[in-house]
Coordinates of C-alpha atoms and ligand atoms in Angstrom, one line a residue:
X1 CA 104.9 41.2 100.9
X2 CA 105.0 38.3 103.4
X3 CA 107.8 35.8 102.7
X4 CA 107.3 32.1 103.0
X5 CA 109.5 30.9 105.8
X6 CA 112.2 28.3 105.1
X7 CA 111.2 24.8 105.7
X8 CA 113.1 22.7 108.2
X9 CA 114.0 19.2 107.0
X10 CA 113.1 16.3 109.3
X11 CA 114.3 12.7 108.5
X12 CA 112.0 9.8 108.9
X13 CA 113.1 6.2 108.5
X14 CA 110.8 3.8 106.6
X15 CA 111.3 0.1 107.2
X16 CA 109.1 -2.0 104.9
X17 CA 110.2 -4.9 102.9
X18 CA 110.5 -4.8 99.1
X19 CA 111.6 -8.4 99.1
X20 CA 110.9 -11.6 101.1
X21 CA 107.9 -13.4 102.3
X22 CA 105.7 -10.5 103.4
X23 CA 106.8 -8.0 100.7
X24 CA 103.4 -8.5 99.0
X25 CA 101.8 -6.4 101.7
X26 CA 104.8 -4.4 103.0
X27 CA 105.4 -2.9 99.5
X28 CA 102.0 -1.4 99.7
X29 CA 102.8 0.1 103.1
X30 CA 106.0 1.6 101.7
X31 CA 104.0 3.2 98.8
X32 CA 101.4 4.5 101.3
X33 CA 104.1 6.3 103.3
X34 CA 105.6 7.7 100.1
X35 CA 102.1 9.0 99.0
X36 CA 101.4 10.6 102.4
X37 CA 104.8 12.3 102.5
X38 CA 104.3 13.8 99.0
X39 CA 100.8 15.1 100.0
X40 CA 102.1 16.6 103.3
X41 CA 105.1 18.2 101.8
X42 CA 103.1 19.6 98.8
X43 CA 100.5 21.2 101.1
X44 CA 102.8 22.2 103.9
X45 CA 100.8 19.8 106.1
X46 CA 103.6 19.6 108.7
X47 CA 103.8 23.3 109.0
X48 CA 107.4 24.5 108.6
X49 CA 108.7 21.0 108.6
X50 CA 109.6 19.1 105.4
X51 CA 109.5 15.3 105.7
X52 CA 112.5 13.6 104.2
X53 CA 112.0 9.8 104.1
X54 CA 114.9 7.3 104.1
X55 CA 113.6 4.0 102.6
X56 CA 115.4 0.8 103.5
X57 CA 114.6 -2.8 102.6
X58 CA 114.8 -5.2 105.6
X59 CA 113.8 -8.2 103.3
X60 CA 111.1 -9.6 105.7
X61 CA 113.8 -10.7 108.1
X62 CA 113.6 -9.5 111.8
X63 CA 117.4 -9.4 112.1
X64 CA 117.6 -7.1 109.1
X65 CA 115.0 -4.9 110.7
X66 CA 117.0 -4.6 113.8
X67 CA 120.2 -3.8 111.8
X68 CA 118.5 -1.2 109.7
X69 CA 116.8 0.4 112.7
X70 CA 120.4 0.7 114.2
X71 CA 121.5 2.1 110.9
X72 CA 118.8 4.8 111.0
X73 CA 119.4 5.7 114.6
X74 CA 123.2 6.0 113.9
X75 CA 122.3 8.6 111.2
X76 CA 120.3 10.6 113.8
X77 CA 116.9 9.5 112.7
X78 CA 114.4 9.6 115.6
X79 CA 111.1 8.7 113.9
X80 CA 110.6 5.4 112.1
X81 CA 107.6 4.1 110.2
X82 CA 107.6 0.4 109.7
X83 CA 107.2 -3.3 110.4
X84 CA 104.6 -5.8 109.3
X85 CA 105.3 -9.0 111.2
X86 CA 105.2 -8.8 115.0
X87 CA 108.6 -10.5 115.0
X88 CA 110.0 -7.5 113.1
X89 CA 108.3 -5.0 115.6
X90 CA 109.8 -6.9 118.5
X91 CA 113.3 -6.7 116.9
X92 CA 113.0 -3.0 116.3
X93 CA 111.5 -1.8 119.5
X94 CA 114.5 -2.4 121.8
X95 CA 116.7 -0.3 119.4
X96 CA 114.1 2.5 119.3
X97 CA 113.6 2.4 123.1
X98 CA 117.4 2.6 123.8
X99 CA 117.6 5.6 121.6
X100 CA 114.5 7.3 123.0
X101 CA 113.2 7.3 119.4
X102 CA 109.6 6.5 118.2
X103 CA 108.3 3.7 116.0
X104 CA 104.9 4.1 114.2
X105 CA 103.6 0.6 113.6
X106 CA 100.8 0.3 111.1
X107 CA 99.8 -3.4 111.3
X108 CA 97.2 -5.4 113.2
X109 CA 98.8 -7.4 115.9
X110 CA 98.2 -9.7 118.9
X111 CA 97.8 -6.9 121.5
X112 CA 99.0 -7.2 125.2
X113 CA 101.8 -4.8 124.6
X114 CA 102.7 -1.2 125.4
X115 CA 105.9 0.6 124.6
X116 CA 106.2 4.3 125.4
X117 CA 108.3 4.4 122.2
X118 CA 105.6 3.0 119.9
X119 CA 102.4 4.3 118.3
X120 CA 100.2 1.5 117.2
X121 CA 97.8 2.2 114.3
X122 CA 96.7 -1.4 113.3
X123 CA 93.9 -3.2 115.0
X124 CA 94.3 -4.7 118.5
X125 CA 92.3 -7.9 119.3
X126 CA 89.4 -5.9 120.8
X127 CA 89.0 -4.3 117.3
X128 CA 89.1 -7.4 115.1
X129 CA 89.3 -10.8 116.9
X130 CA 86.3 -10.0 119.0
X131 CA 84.0 -9.1 116.1
X132 CA 85.2 -12.0 114.0
X133 CA 84.6 -14.5 116.8
X134 CA 81.0 -13.2 117.1
X135 CA 80.5 -13.4 113.3
X136 CA 82.0 -16.9 113.0
X137 CA 80.1 -18.4 115.9
X138 CA 76.8 -16.7 115.0
X139 CA 76.8 -17.4 111.2
X140 CA 78.6 -20.7 110.9
X141 CA 78.8 -24.0 112.8
X142 CA 80.7 -24.5 116.1
X143 CA 83.6 -26.7 114.8
X144 CA 86.7 -24.6 114.0
X145 CA 90.2 -25.4 112.7
X146 CA 93.2 -23.1 113.2
X147 CA 96.2 -22.8 110.9
X148 CA 98.9 -20.2 111.3
X149 CA 102.5 -19.3 110.2
X150 CA 105.1 -20.3 112.7
X151 CA 105.9 -17.1 114.5
X152 CA 104.7 -15.0 117.4
X153 CA 101.5 -13.3 116.0
X154 CA 99.7 -16.5 115.0
X155 CA 100.4 -18.2 118.4
X156 CA 99.2 -15.2 120.4
X157 CA 96.2 -14.5 118.1
X158 CA 95.1 -18.1 118.2
X159 CA 95.3 -18.1 122.0
X160 CA 92.9 -15.1 122.1
X161 CA 90.6 -16.5 119.4
X162 CA 90.4 -19.9 121.1
X163 CA 89.2 -18.3 124.4
X164 CA 86.7 -16.2 122.5
X165 CA 85.3 -19.2 120.5
X166 CA 85.2 -21.6 123.5
X167 CA 83.3 -18.9 125.5
X168 CA 80.8 -18.9 122.6
X169 CA 80.3 -22.7 122.8
X170 CA 82.6 -23.6 119.9
X171 CA 85.3 -26.3 119.7
X172 CA 88.8 -25.9 118.1
X173 CA 89.4 -29.2 116.4
X174 CA 93.2 -28.6 115.7
X175 CA 95.7 -25.7 115.9
X176 CA 98.5 -26.2 113.3
X177 CA 101.5 -24.1 112.3
X178 CA 103.3 -24.2 109.0
X179 CA 106.7 -22.6 108.1
X180 CA 106.7 -18.9 107.1
X181 CA 107.8 -20.0 103.7
X182 CA 105.9 -23.3 103.4
X183 CA 106.5 -26.0 100.8
X184 CA 103.5 -27.5 98.9
X185 CA 103.8 -30.6 101.1
X186 CA 103.4 -28.5 104.4
X187 CA 100.2 -27.0 103.0
X188 CA 98.9 -30.3 101.6
X189 CA 99.1 -31.9 105.0
X190 CA 96.9 -29.1 106.4
X191 CA 94.4 -29.5 103.6
X192 CA 94.2 -33.2 104.0
X193 CA 93.5 -32.8 107.7
X194 CA 90.8 -30.2 107.0
X195 CA 89.2 -32.5 104.4
X196 CA 89.2 -35.3 107.1
X197 CA 87.9 -33.2 110.0
X198 CA 85.3 -31.2 108.0
X199 CA 85.4 -28.1 110.2
X200 CA 82.7 -25.4 109.8
X201 CA 85.3 -22.6 109.6
X202 CA 89.0 -22.3 109.2
X203 CA 90.7 -19.5 111.1
X204 CA 93.9 -18.6 109.3
X205 CA 96.8 -16.6 110.7
X206 CA 99.0 -17.6 107.8
X207 CA 100.8 -14.5 106.4
X208 CA 102.4 -13.3 103.1
X209 CA 103.5 -15.9 100.6
X210 CA 102.2 -18.7 102.8
X211 CA 98.7 -17.3 102.7
X212 CA 98.8 -17.1 98.9
X213 CA 99.8 -20.7 98.6
X214 CA 97.3 -21.9 101.3
X215 CA 94.3 -20.3 99.6
X216 CA 95.4 -21.5 96.1
X217 CA 95.9 -25.1 97.2
X218 CA 92.6 -25.0 99.2
X219 CA 90.8 -24.0 96.0
X220 CA 92.4 -26.9 94.1
X221 CA 92.1 -29.6 96.8
X222 CA 90.0 -28.4 99.7
X223 CA 86.4 -28.2 100.7
X224 CA 84.0 -25.7 99.2
X225 CA 83.9 -22.2 100.7
X226 CA 80.2 -22.7 101.4
X227 CA 81.0 -25.7 103.6
X228 CA 84.2 -24.4 105.2
X229 CA 85.2 -20.7 104.5
X230 CA 88.6 -19.4 105.6
X231 CA 88.4 -16.4 108.0
X232 CA 91.4 -14.2 108.6
X233 CA 92.7 -11.0 110.1
X234 CA 95.6 -10.7 107.6
X235 CA 94.4 -11.7 104.2
X236 CA 93.9 -8.4 102.4
X237 CA 93.7 -7.0 98.9
X238 CA 97.4 -7.4 98.1
X239 CA 97.4 -11.1 99.0
X240 CA 94.2 -11.6 97.0
X241 CA 95.7 -9.9 93.9
X242 CA 98.5 -12.4 94.1
X243 CA 96.5 -15.5 94.7
X244 CA 93.8 -14.7 92.1
X245 CA 90.1 -14.3 92.6
X246 CA 89.4 -18.1 92.0
X247 CA 91.3 -18.8 95.2
X248 CA 90.0 -15.9 97.2
X249 CA 86.3 -15.6 96.4
X250 CA 83.9 -16.5 99.2
X251 CA 86.5 -16.2 102.0
X252 CA 86.3 -13.6 104.8
X253 CA 88.6 -11.0 106.5
X254 CA 88.0 -8.8 109.5
X255 CA 89.8 -5.4 109.2
X256 CA 89.0 -1.7 109.8
X257 CA 89.4 -0.8 106.1
X258 CA 88.6 -2.4 102.7
X259 CA 89.4 -0.5 99.5
X260 CA 85.8 -1.1 98.4
X261 CA 84.5 1.3 101.1
X262 CA 82.1 3.8 99.5
X263 CA 83.3 6.9 101.5
X264 CA 84.3 9.9 99.3
X265 CA 87.5 10.3 101.3
X266 CA 88.4 6.7 100.5
X267 CA 87.6 7.2 96.8
X268 CA 90.0 10.2 96.6
X269 CA 92.7 8.1 98.4
X270 CA 92.2 5.1 96.1
X271 CA 92.4 7.4 93.0
X272 CA 95.6 9.2 94.3
X273 CA 97.2 5.9 95.2
X274 CA 96.4 4.2 91.9
X275 CA 97.5 7.1 89.8
X276 CA 100.9 7.0 91.6
X277 CA 101.4 3.2 91.8
X278 CA 99.3 1.6 89.0
X279 CA 95.6 1.4 87.9
X280 CA 95.1 -1.9 89.8
X281 CA 97.5 -1.4 92.7
X282 CA 95.9 -3.3 95.7
X283 CA 95.3 -1.4 98.9
X284 CA 94.5 -3.1 102.3
X285 CA 93.9 -2.1 105.9
X286 CA 97.7 -2.3 106.5
X287 CA 98.3 0.1 103.5
X288 CA 95.7 2.5 104.8
X289 CA 97.1 2.5 108.4
X290 CA 100.6 3.2 106.9
X291 CA 99.1 6.2 105.1
X292 CA 97.0 7.8 107.8
X293 CA 99.6 7.4 110.6
X294 CA 102.0 9.7 108.6
X295 CA 99.2 12.3 108.4
X296 CA 98.6 12.0 112.1
X297 CA 102.3 12.4 112.8
X298 CA 102.5 15.5 110.5
X299 CA 99.5 17.1 112.3
X300 CA 101.2 16.5 115.7
X301 CA 104.5 17.9 114.3
X302 CA 102.8 21.0 113.0
X303 CA 101.2 21.5 116.4
X304 CA 104.3 21.4 118.6
X305 CA 107.4 20.3 116.7
X306 CA 109.5 17.0 116.9
X307 CA 110.0 17.1 120.7
X308 CA 106.3 17.1 121.5
X309 CA 104.9 14.4 119.1
X310 CA 103.6 12.1 121.8
X311 CA 102.0 14.9 123.9
X312 CA 100.2 16.3 120.8
X313 CA 99.3 13.2 118.9
X314 CA 96.1 12.5 121.0
X315 CA 95.0 16.0 120.3
X316 CA 94.8 15.6 116.5
X317 CA 92.2 13.7 114.5
X318 CA 92.5 12.7 110.8
X319 CA 89.7 11.9 108.4
X320 CA 91.2 8.7 107.1
X321 CA 89.8 6.6 104.3
X322 CA 88.2 4.3 106.9
X323 CA 86.7 7.2 108.9
X324 CA 88.0 9.5 111.6
X325 CA 91.0 8.2 113.4
X326 CA 92.9 9.4 116.5
X327 CA 95.4 8.0 118.9
X328 CA 94.4 7.2 122.5
X329 CA 96.7 8.9 125.0
X330 CA 96.7 6.0 127.5
X331 CA 97.5 3.1 125.2
X332 CA 99.1 4.9 122.2
X333 CA 96.9 2.7 120.1
X334 CA 94.3 4.1 117.6
X335 CA 90.5 4.3 117.5
X336 CA 89.5 2.2 114.5
X337 CA 86.2 1.0 112.9
X338 CA 85.9 -2.8 112.7
X339 CA 84.4 -4.4 109.6
X340 CA 84.1 -7.8 108.0
X341 CA 84.4 -8.3 104.3
X342 CA 83.7 -11.3 102.0
X343 CA 85.6 -11.6 98.7
X344 CA 83.2 -11.2 95.8
X345 CA 83.6 -12.5 92.2
X346 CA 85.6 -9.4 91.1
X347 CA 88.1 -9.9 94.0
X348 CA 86.9 -6.9 96.0
X349 CA 85.4 -7.2 99.5
X350 CA 81.6 -6.9 100.1
X351 CA 81.1 -5.5 103.6
X352 CA 79.0 -8.0 105.5
X353 CA 79.5 -6.4 108.9
X354 CA 80.2 -2.7 109.8
X355 CA 80.7 -1.6 113.3
X356 CA 79.9 2.0 112.1
X357 CA 81.7 3.7 115.0
X358 CA 85.3 3.7 115.9
X359 CA 86.2 1.4 118.8
X360 CA 88.5 2.5 121.6
X361 CA 91.7 0.5 121.5
X362 CA 92.1 -1.7 124.6
X363 CA 95.1 -3.9 123.9
X364 CA 95.0 -5.7 127.3
X365 CA 91.3 -6.6 127.2
X366 CA 89.4 -8.6 124.7
X367 CA 85.9 -9.4 126.0
X368 CA 83.7 -6.3 126.5
X369 CA 82.2 -7.8 129.7
X370 CA 84.2 -8.9 132.7
X371 CA 81.3 -11.2 133.6
X372 CA 82.5 -13.4 130.6
X373 CA 85.2 -14.7 132.9
X374 CA 82.7 -16.0 135.4
X375 CA 82.5 -19.2 133.3
X376 CA 86.1 -19.9 134.0
X377 CA 86.2 -19.1 137.7
X378 CA 83.4 -21.2 139.0
X379 CA 80.3 -19.4 137.5
X380 CA 77.5 -21.2 135.7
Ligands
ACM401 C1 101.5 -9.5 112.5 O1 102.5 -10.2 112.6 N1 101.3 -8.5 113.4 C2 100.6 -9.6 111.3

């Protein structure tokens, strides 16, 4: 009788915050890794390897991310799944690069980056900002207002969105930043200004607790969503569950995944996730990316072992809840399917735009046509 071979343990570090300002979403990313690891180990999905996760809580603080990444590396860990805020990724990457290790980063971000030691599975700007700019400028008026949290992602994301909107004949009335952990007064100043300027759309890059407070105060004191909806790349189901449907209804988010997607693969994922973490546990695009990237990693591990992950990753494809995903060899970013959702009265997203096919990641390019630049270099 054939014997089942011994499995070889492989440690993976997991750096998502259970506390602090972005724990509302990072907690779901942590759960997603835990679910994927259980599925993979139960089905021998990584071949003879057994994934052994080490969960640490960096408390939404980039310095803690850096220290915990050092901690993992000193224990011999060479694969880390983690980070939500770009400031956390930027703190972890030098540690990972010095050690020749690998970070799997499952969050949308500002693009214009490549590290040989990072696999990016959240959307780059050509997979979200571009589609949202088209949607905003085609379906709403031309006067836009930007508000973001005070750190790197909102500044960079706003720079890209400004270029896209100006190229579409829009005007950005103001670009404001609030602290990562804003006081009521910080938010009230923004809402007073929005009420005065009467923009057609608000583009928000406010994250975590700040987003929850912004939408809640906007519902109490701001304009109606019909007059001035909020559009975002970051406000997902976990933030909506916290802020409540009264604050969220009628606003829009662009992301490759919404938990309302009718695909059978998604329904199985949602059922498995909720039976493990609670009947109403919210799931967003960041959660889904944290889940599927562990599966992609396991497939690559099965194919060629831990020393050939990067060579083998582009060879594997995974039928993720959003659709088929795979990593592009040149950029180490992921093919993703952009969508735009509008929050309905039950707090779920109605899909108002679906790209239907996965878009090749192109982190250094945003506009599809180079001719778009002619407007800025002397063209008509
Ligand atoms: C982000 O900071 N990349 C959301």
